[in-house]
Coordinates of C-alpha atoms in Angstrom, one line a residue:
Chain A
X119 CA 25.4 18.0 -5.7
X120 CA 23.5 20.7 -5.0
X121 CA 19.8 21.8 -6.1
X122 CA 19.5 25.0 -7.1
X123 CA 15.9 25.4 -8.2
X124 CA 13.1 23.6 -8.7
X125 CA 9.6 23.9 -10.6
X126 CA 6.8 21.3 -11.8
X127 CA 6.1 21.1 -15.3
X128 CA 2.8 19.6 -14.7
X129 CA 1.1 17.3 -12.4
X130 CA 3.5 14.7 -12.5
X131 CA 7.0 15.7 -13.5
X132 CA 9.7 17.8 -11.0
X133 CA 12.1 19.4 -12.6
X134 CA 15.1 20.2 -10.4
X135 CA 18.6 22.8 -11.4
X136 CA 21.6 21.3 -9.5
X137 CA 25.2 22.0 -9.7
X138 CA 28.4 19.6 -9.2
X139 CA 30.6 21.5 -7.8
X140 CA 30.9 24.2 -10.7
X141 CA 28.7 22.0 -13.2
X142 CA 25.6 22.9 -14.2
X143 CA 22.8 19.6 -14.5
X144 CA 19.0 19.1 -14.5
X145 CA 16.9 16.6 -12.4
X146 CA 13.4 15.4 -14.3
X147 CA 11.8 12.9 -11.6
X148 CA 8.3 12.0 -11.3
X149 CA 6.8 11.9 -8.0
X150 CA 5.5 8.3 -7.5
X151 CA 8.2 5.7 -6.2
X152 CA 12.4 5.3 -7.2
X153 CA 12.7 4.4 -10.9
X154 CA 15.8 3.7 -13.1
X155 CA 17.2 6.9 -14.5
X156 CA 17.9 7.8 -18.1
X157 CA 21.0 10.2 -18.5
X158 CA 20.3 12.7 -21.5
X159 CA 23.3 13.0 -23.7
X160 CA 23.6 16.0 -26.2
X161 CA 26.2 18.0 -27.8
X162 CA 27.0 20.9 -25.2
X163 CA 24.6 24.1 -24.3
X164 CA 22.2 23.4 -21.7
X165 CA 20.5 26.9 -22.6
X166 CA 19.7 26.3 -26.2
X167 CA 19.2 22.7 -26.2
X168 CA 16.1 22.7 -23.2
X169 CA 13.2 22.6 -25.5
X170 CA 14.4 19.4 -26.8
X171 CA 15.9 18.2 -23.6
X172 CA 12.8 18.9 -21.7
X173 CA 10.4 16.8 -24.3
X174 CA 12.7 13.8 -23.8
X175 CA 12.6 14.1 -20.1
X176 CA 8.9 14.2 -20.0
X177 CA 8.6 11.3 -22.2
X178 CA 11.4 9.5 -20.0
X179 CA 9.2 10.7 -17.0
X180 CA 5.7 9.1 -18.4
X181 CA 7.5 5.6 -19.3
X182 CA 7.9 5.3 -16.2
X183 CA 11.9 6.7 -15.9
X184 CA 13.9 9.3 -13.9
X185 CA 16.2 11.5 -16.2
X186 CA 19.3 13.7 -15.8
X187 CA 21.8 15.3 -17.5
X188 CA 24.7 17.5 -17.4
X189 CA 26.6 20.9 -19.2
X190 CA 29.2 19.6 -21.1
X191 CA 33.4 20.9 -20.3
X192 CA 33.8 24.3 -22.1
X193 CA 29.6 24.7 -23.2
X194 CA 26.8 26.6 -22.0
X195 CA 28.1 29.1 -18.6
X196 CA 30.5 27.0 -17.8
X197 CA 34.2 28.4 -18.7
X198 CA 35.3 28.6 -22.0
X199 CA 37.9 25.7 -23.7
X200 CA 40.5 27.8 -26.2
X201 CA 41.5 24.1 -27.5
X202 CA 38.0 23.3 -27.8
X203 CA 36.5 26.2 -29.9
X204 CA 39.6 25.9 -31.9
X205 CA 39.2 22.5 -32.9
X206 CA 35.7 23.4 -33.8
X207 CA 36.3 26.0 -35.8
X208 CA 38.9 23.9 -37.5
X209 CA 36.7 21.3 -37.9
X210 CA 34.2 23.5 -39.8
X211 CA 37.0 25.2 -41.8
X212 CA 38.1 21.1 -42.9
X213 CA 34.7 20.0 -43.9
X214 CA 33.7 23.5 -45.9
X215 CA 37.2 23.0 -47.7
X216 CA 36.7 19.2 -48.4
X217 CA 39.9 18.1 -46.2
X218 CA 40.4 14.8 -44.3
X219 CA 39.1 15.9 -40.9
X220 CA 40.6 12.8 -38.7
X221 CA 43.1 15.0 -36.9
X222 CA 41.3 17.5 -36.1
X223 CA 38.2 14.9 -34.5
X224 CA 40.8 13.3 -32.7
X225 CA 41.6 16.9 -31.5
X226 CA 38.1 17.9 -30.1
X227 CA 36.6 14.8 -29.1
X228 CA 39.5 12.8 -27.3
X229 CA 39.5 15.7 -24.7
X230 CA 36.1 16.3 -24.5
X231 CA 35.4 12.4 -23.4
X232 CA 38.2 12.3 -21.2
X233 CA 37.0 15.5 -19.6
X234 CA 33.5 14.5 -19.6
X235 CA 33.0 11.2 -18.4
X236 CA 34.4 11.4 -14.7
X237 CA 32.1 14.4 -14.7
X238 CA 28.9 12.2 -15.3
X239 CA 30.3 9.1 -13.3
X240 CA 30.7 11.5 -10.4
X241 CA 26.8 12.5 -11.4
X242 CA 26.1 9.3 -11.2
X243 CA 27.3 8.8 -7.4
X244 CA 25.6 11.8 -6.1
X245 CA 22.4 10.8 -8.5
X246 CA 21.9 7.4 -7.3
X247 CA 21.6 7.5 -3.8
X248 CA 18.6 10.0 -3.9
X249 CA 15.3 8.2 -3.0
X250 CA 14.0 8.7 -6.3
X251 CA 16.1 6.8 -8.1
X252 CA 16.7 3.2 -8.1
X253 CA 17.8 0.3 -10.2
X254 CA 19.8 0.1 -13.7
X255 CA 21.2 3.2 -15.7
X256 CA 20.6 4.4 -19.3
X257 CA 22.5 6.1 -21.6
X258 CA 20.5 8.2 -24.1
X259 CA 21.5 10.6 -27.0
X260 CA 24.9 12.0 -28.2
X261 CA 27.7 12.8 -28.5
X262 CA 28.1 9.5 -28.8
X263 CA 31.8 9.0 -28.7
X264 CA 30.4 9.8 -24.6
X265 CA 28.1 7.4 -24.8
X266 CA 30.6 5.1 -26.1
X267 CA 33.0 5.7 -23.1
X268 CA 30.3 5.4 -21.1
X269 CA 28.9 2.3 -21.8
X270 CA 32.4 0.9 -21.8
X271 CA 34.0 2.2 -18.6
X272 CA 30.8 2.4 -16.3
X273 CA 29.4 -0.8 -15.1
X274 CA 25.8 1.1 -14.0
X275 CA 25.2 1.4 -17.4
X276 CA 22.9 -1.6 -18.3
X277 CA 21.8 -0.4 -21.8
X278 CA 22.3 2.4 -24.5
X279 CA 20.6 4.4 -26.9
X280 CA 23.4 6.2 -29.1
X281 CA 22.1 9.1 -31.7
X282 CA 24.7 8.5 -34.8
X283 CA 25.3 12.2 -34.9
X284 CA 28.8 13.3 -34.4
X285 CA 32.3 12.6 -35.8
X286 CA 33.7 9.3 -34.1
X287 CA 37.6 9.0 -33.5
X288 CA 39.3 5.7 -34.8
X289 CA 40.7 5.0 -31.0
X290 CA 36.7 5.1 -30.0
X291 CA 35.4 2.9 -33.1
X292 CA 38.0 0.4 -31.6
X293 CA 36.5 1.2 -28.3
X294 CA 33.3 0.1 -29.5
X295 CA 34.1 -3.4 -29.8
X296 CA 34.5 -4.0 -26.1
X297 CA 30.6 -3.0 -25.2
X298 CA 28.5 -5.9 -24.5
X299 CA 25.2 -4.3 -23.0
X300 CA 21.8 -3.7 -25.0
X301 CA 22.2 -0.7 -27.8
X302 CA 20.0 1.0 -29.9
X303 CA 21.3 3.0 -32.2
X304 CA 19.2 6.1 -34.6
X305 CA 20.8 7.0 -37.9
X306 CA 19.5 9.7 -39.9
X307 CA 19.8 8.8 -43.6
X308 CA 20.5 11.8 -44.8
X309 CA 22.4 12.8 -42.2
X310 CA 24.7 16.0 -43.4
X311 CA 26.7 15.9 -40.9
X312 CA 27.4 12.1 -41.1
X313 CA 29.2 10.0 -43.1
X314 CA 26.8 6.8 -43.6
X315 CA 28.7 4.2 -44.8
X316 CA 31.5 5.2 -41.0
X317 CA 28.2 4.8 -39.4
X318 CA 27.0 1.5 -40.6
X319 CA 30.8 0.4 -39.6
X320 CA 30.8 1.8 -36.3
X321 CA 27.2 0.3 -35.9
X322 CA 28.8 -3.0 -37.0
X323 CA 31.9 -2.4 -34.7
X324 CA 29.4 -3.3 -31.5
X325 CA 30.3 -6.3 -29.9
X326 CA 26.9 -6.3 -28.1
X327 CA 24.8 -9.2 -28.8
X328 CA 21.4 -7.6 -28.9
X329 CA 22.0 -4.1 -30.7
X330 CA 19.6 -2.9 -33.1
X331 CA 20.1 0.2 -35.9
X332 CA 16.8 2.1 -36.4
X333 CA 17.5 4.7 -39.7
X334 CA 15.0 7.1 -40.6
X335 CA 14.8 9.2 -43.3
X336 CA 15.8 13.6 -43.4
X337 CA 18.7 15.1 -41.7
X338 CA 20.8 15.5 -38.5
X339 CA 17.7 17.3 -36.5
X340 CA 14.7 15.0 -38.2
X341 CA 14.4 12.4 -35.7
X342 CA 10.9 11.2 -36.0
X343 CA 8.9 11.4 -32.7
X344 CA 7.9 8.0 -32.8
X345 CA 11.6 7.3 -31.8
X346 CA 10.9 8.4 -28.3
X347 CA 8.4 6.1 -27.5
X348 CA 10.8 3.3 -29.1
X349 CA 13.7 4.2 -27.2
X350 CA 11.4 4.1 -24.0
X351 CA 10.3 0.6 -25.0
X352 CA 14.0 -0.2 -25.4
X353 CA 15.1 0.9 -21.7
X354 CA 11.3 -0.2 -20.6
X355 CA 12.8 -4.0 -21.6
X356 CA 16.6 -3.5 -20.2
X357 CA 16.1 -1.5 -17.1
X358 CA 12.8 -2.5 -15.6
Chain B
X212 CA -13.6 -17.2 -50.8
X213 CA -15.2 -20.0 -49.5
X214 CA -14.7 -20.7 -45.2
X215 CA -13.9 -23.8 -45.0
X216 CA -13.0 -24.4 -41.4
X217 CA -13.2 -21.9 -38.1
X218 CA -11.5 -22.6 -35.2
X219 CA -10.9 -19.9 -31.9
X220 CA -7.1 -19.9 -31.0
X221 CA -8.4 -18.1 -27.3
X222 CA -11.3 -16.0 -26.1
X223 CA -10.5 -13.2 -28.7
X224 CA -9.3 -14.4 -31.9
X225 CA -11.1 -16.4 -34.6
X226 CA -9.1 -18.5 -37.3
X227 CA -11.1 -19.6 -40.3
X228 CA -9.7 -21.4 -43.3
X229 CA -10.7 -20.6 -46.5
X230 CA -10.5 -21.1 -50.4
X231 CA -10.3 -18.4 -53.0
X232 CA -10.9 -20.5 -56.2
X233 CA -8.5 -23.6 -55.7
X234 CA -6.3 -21.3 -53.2
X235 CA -5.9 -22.0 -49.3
X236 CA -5.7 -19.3 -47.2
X237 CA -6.2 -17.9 -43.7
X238 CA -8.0 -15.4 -41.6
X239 CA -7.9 -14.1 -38.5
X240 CA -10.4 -11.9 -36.4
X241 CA -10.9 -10.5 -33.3
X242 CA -14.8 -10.6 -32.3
X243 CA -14.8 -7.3 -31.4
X244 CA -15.6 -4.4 -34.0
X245 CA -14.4 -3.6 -37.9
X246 CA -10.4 -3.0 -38.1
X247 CA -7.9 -2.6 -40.3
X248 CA -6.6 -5.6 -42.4
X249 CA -2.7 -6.8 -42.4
X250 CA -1.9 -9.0 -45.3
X251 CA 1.0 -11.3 -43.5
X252 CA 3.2 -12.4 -46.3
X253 CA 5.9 -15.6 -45.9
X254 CA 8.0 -17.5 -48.5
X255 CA 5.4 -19.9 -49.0
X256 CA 4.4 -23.1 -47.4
X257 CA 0.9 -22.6 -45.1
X258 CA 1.6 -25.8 -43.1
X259 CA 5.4 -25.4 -42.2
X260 CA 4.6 -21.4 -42.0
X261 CA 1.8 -22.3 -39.6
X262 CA 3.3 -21.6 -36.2
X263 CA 4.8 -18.4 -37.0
X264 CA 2.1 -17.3 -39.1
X265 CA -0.8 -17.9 -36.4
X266 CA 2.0 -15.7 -33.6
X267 CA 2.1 -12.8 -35.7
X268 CA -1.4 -13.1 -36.4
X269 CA -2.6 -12.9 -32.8
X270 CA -0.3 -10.2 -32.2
X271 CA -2.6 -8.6 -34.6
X272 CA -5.5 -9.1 -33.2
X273 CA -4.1 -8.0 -30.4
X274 CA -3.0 -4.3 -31.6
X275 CA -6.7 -4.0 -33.1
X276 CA -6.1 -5.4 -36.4
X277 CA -7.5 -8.6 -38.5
X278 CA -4.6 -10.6 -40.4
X279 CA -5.1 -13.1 -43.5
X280 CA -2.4 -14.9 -45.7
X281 CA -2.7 -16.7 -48.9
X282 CA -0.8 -19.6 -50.3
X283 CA 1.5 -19.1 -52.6
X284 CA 2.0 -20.5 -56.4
X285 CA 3.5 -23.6 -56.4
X286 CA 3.8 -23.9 -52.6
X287 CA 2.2 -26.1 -49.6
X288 CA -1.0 -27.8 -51.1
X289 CA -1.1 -26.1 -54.6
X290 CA -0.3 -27.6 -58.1
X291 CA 3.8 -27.8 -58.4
X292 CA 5.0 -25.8 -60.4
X293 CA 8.3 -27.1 -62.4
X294 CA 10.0 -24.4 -63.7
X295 CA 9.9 -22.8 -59.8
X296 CA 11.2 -26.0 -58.6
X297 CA 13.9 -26.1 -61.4
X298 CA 15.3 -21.8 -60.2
X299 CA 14.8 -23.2 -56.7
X300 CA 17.4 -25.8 -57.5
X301 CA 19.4 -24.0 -59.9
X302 CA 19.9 -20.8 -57.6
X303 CA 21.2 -23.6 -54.3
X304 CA 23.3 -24.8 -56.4
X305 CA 24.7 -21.4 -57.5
X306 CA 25.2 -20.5 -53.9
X307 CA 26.9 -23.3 -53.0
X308 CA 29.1 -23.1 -56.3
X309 CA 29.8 -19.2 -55.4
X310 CA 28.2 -18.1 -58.8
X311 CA 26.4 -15.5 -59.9
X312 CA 22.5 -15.6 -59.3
X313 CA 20.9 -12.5 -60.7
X314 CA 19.8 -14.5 -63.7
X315 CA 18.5 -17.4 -61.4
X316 CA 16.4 -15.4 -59.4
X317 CA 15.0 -13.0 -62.2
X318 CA 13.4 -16.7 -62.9
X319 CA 12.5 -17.6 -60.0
X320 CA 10.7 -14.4 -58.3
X321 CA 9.5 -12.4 -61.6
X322 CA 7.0 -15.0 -62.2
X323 CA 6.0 -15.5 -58.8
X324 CA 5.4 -12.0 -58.2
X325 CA 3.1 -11.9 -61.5
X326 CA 1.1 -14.8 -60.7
X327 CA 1.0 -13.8 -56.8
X328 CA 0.1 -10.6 -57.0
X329 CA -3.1 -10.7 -59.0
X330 CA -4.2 -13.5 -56.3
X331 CA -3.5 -11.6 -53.1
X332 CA -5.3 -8.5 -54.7
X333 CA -8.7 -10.5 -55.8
X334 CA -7.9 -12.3 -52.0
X335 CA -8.3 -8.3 -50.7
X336 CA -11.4 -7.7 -52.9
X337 CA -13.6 -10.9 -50.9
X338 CA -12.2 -10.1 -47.6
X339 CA -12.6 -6.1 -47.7
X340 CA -16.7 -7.0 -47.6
X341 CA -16.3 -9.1 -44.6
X342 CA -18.4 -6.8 -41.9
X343 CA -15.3 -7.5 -39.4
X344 CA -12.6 -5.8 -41.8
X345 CA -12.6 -2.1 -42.4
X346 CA -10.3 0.8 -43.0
X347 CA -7.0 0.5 -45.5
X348 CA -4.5 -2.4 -45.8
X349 CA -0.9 -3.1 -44.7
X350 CA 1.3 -5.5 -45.7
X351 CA 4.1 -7.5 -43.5
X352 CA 6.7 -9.6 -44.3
X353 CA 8.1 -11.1 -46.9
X354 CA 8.5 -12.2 -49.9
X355 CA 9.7 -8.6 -50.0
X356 CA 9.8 -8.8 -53.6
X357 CA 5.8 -9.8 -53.7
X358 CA 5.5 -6.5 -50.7
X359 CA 7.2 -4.2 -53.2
X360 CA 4.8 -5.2 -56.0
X361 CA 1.7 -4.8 -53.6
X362 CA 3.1 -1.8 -52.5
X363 CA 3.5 -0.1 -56.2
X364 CA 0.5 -1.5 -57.6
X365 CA -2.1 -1.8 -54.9
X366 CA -3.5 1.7 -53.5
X367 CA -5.7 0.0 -50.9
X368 CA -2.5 -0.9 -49.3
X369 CA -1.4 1.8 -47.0
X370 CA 1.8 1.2 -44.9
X371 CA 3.5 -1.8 -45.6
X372 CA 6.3 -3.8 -43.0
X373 CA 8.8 -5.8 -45.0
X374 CA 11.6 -8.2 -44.2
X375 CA 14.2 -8.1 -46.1
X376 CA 15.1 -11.6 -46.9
X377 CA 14.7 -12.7 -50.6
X378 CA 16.9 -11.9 -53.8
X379 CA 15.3 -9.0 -55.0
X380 CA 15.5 -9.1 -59.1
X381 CA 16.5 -5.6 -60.4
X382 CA 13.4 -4.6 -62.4
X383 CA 11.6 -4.6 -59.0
X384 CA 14.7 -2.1 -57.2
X385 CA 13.6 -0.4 -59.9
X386 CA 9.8 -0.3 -59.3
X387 CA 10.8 0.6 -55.2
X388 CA 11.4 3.9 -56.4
X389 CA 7.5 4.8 -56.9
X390 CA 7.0 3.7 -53.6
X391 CA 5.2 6.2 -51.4
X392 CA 3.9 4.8 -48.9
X393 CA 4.9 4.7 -45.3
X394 CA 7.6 2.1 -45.0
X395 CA 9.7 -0.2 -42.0
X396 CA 12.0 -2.4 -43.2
X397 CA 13.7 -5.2 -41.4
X398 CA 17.1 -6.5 -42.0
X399 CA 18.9 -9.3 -40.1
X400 CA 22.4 -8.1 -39.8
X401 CA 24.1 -11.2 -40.4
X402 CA 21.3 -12.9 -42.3
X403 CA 23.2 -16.1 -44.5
X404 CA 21.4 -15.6 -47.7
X405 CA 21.5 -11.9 -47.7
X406 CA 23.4 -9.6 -49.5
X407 CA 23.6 -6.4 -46.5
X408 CA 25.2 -4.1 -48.9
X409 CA 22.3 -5.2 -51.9
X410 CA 19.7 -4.5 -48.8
X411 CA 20.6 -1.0 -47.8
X412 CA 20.7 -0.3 -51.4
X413 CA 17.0 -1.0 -51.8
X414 CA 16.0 0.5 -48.3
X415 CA 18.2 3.6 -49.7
X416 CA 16.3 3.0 -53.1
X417 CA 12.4 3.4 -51.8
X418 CA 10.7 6.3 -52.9
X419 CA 8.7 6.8 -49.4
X420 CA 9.8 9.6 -47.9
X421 CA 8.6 8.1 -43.8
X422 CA 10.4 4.8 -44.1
X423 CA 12.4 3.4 -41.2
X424 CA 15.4 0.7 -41.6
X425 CA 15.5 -1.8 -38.5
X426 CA 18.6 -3.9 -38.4
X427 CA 19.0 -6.0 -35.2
X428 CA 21.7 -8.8 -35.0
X429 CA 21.6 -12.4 -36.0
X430 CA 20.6 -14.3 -38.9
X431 CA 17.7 -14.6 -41.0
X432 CA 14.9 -16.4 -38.6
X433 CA 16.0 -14.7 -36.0
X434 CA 13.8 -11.4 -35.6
X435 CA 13.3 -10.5 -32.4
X436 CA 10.5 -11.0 -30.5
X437 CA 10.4 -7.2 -29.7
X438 CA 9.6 -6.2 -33.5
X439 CA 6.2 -8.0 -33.5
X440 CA 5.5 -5.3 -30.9
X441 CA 7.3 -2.5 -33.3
X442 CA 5.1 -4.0 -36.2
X443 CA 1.8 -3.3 -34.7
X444 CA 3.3 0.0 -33.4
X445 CA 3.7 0.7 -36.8
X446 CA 0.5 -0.1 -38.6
X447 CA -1.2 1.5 -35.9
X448 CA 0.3 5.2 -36.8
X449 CA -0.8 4.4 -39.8
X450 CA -3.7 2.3 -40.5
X451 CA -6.0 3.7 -37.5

């Protein structure tokens, strides 16, 4: 891992460009003592999705947390995925048309996890051992079928907050079943990207103990920002 | 209201018994300045409800607010009331015979609700003068069917916290729909004399446009501790 540039974005909060190997990531770290870190999950595009980013890593920052996160395979700079954009555009093709879109999930997402995870386990190594981090991981945000991988195959991960925001293959629902740590998980009611009644399933396919749904009313992007300081108070009782 | 006992649970909050007509009820303050009221509904019962009721109520205190609860018709100390008696045993049996119970519970809650209601409000008109209570009202807890007609009828009630756990008659689905208010509902997922389907039916049905669904494992006492905290959270955006 190597940092490529640095700047505060106030008093307490360093914000920190890195790359592994050809991956672009961002650091957010406060400068008091090592704190548990929070990775930032999201759907690909570093570039357009820092405003929001940003605001959850400060918030991350003030509870008391360390935050990271990483370009996704195929977004942002990093080299285009034919397959990838394909699927997408088939994807958007399906859904405008009214056709079962299973296949073409399967298509996009299976990849994308495979490809992705190692990527943020091998963040995870390089992340760990700097000073400023210590103790338990979180996983926060989408996609989720990541965050689903994640919390199943990476033991560092000691709790999860999952955005129900994406399309989530069947092998990854069964997937589900297997994770025992602390979720929470957001559902936007009206969610027009989302299928409700798949998410309430996959929400039910948890075998976590303690996992907890919060819905809120309006779309995909309509998040309310009290949900930052909940999720914070979720990781504030799992990782600290 | 008459007081008619006063007791302080710790250096902050003061409990006082007290009589509205023929009815027990309970208040709590904090010595401190005038705050917002929460009514804290419960199924009924003061003296079994005690425990819980008095938690909650400090947690209140605790955020900044004052808390008072009323008896309910036909419960704890109050005149029995046969007919409630008679759906109480008709809609166990029902259950435990796998019948239908919409009838049953139209009898038991609809009458409740009507001779509730009208107590609770003239309950807010003698403790809205207290010099230790100011600012609107919220309402927690259940019987959700007695928050919903609090909620549509009462517009010194301003966020209201329910906990869906009662049979819900229709006519009052119905009356959900002119809810404005703000809104956070809790459901237990696997709560034994719940419907979960009927439940996200009725969050789905609310009129409020902020209203937040929390589901968190378990059955129907077992709210997490964590929620109490959520609660207060709650009624602070929104009462202060």
């Amino acid at each position: 891992m190597r940092f490529t540039s640095h700047q505060r974005l106030d008093d307490t909060v360093l914000e920190r460009s890195f790359t592994l190997g050809e991956i672009p990531g961002i650091l957010w770290t406060s400068t008091s003592a090592s704190v548990p870190l929070i990775l930032l999950g999201h759907p690909g595009g570093l570039h357009a999705m820092y405003p929001r980013l940003a605001a959850r890593a400060r918030g991350c920052v003030a509870a008391g947390f360390a935050a990271a996160t990483l370009e996704l395979p195929g977004s942002g700079d990093r080299p285009r995925w034919a397959a990838a954009e394909q699927a997408r555009a088939d994807l958007r093709r399906a859904l405008e048309a009214g056709e079962p879109v299973e296949e073409i999930v399967d298509r996009l997402v299976l990849p994308l996890v495979e490809k992705a995870v190692p990527e943020w386990r091998a963040a995870l190594d390089e992340l760990l051992v700097l000073p400023e981090i210590g103790g338990p991981v979180g996983y926060a945000g989408g996609l989720i079928s990541i965050g689903i991988r994640m919390a199943v195959l990476e033991p560092r991960i000691a709790a999860a907050l999952l955005f129900a925001g994406s399309f989530v293959p069947a092998a990854l629902v069964e997937q589900a079943r297997q994770i025992t740590i602390p979720l929470q998980v957001l559902l936007q009611w009206d969610d027009e990207h989302n299928d409700r009644s798949q998410t309430l399933d996959l929400f039910d396919a948890f075998g976590s103990t303690e996992k907890t749904l919060h819905a809120n009313m309006g779309g995909h992007t309509g998040v309310p920002a009290f949900e930052g300081d909940s999720g914070n108070r979720f990781f504030t009782r799992h990782l600290r």
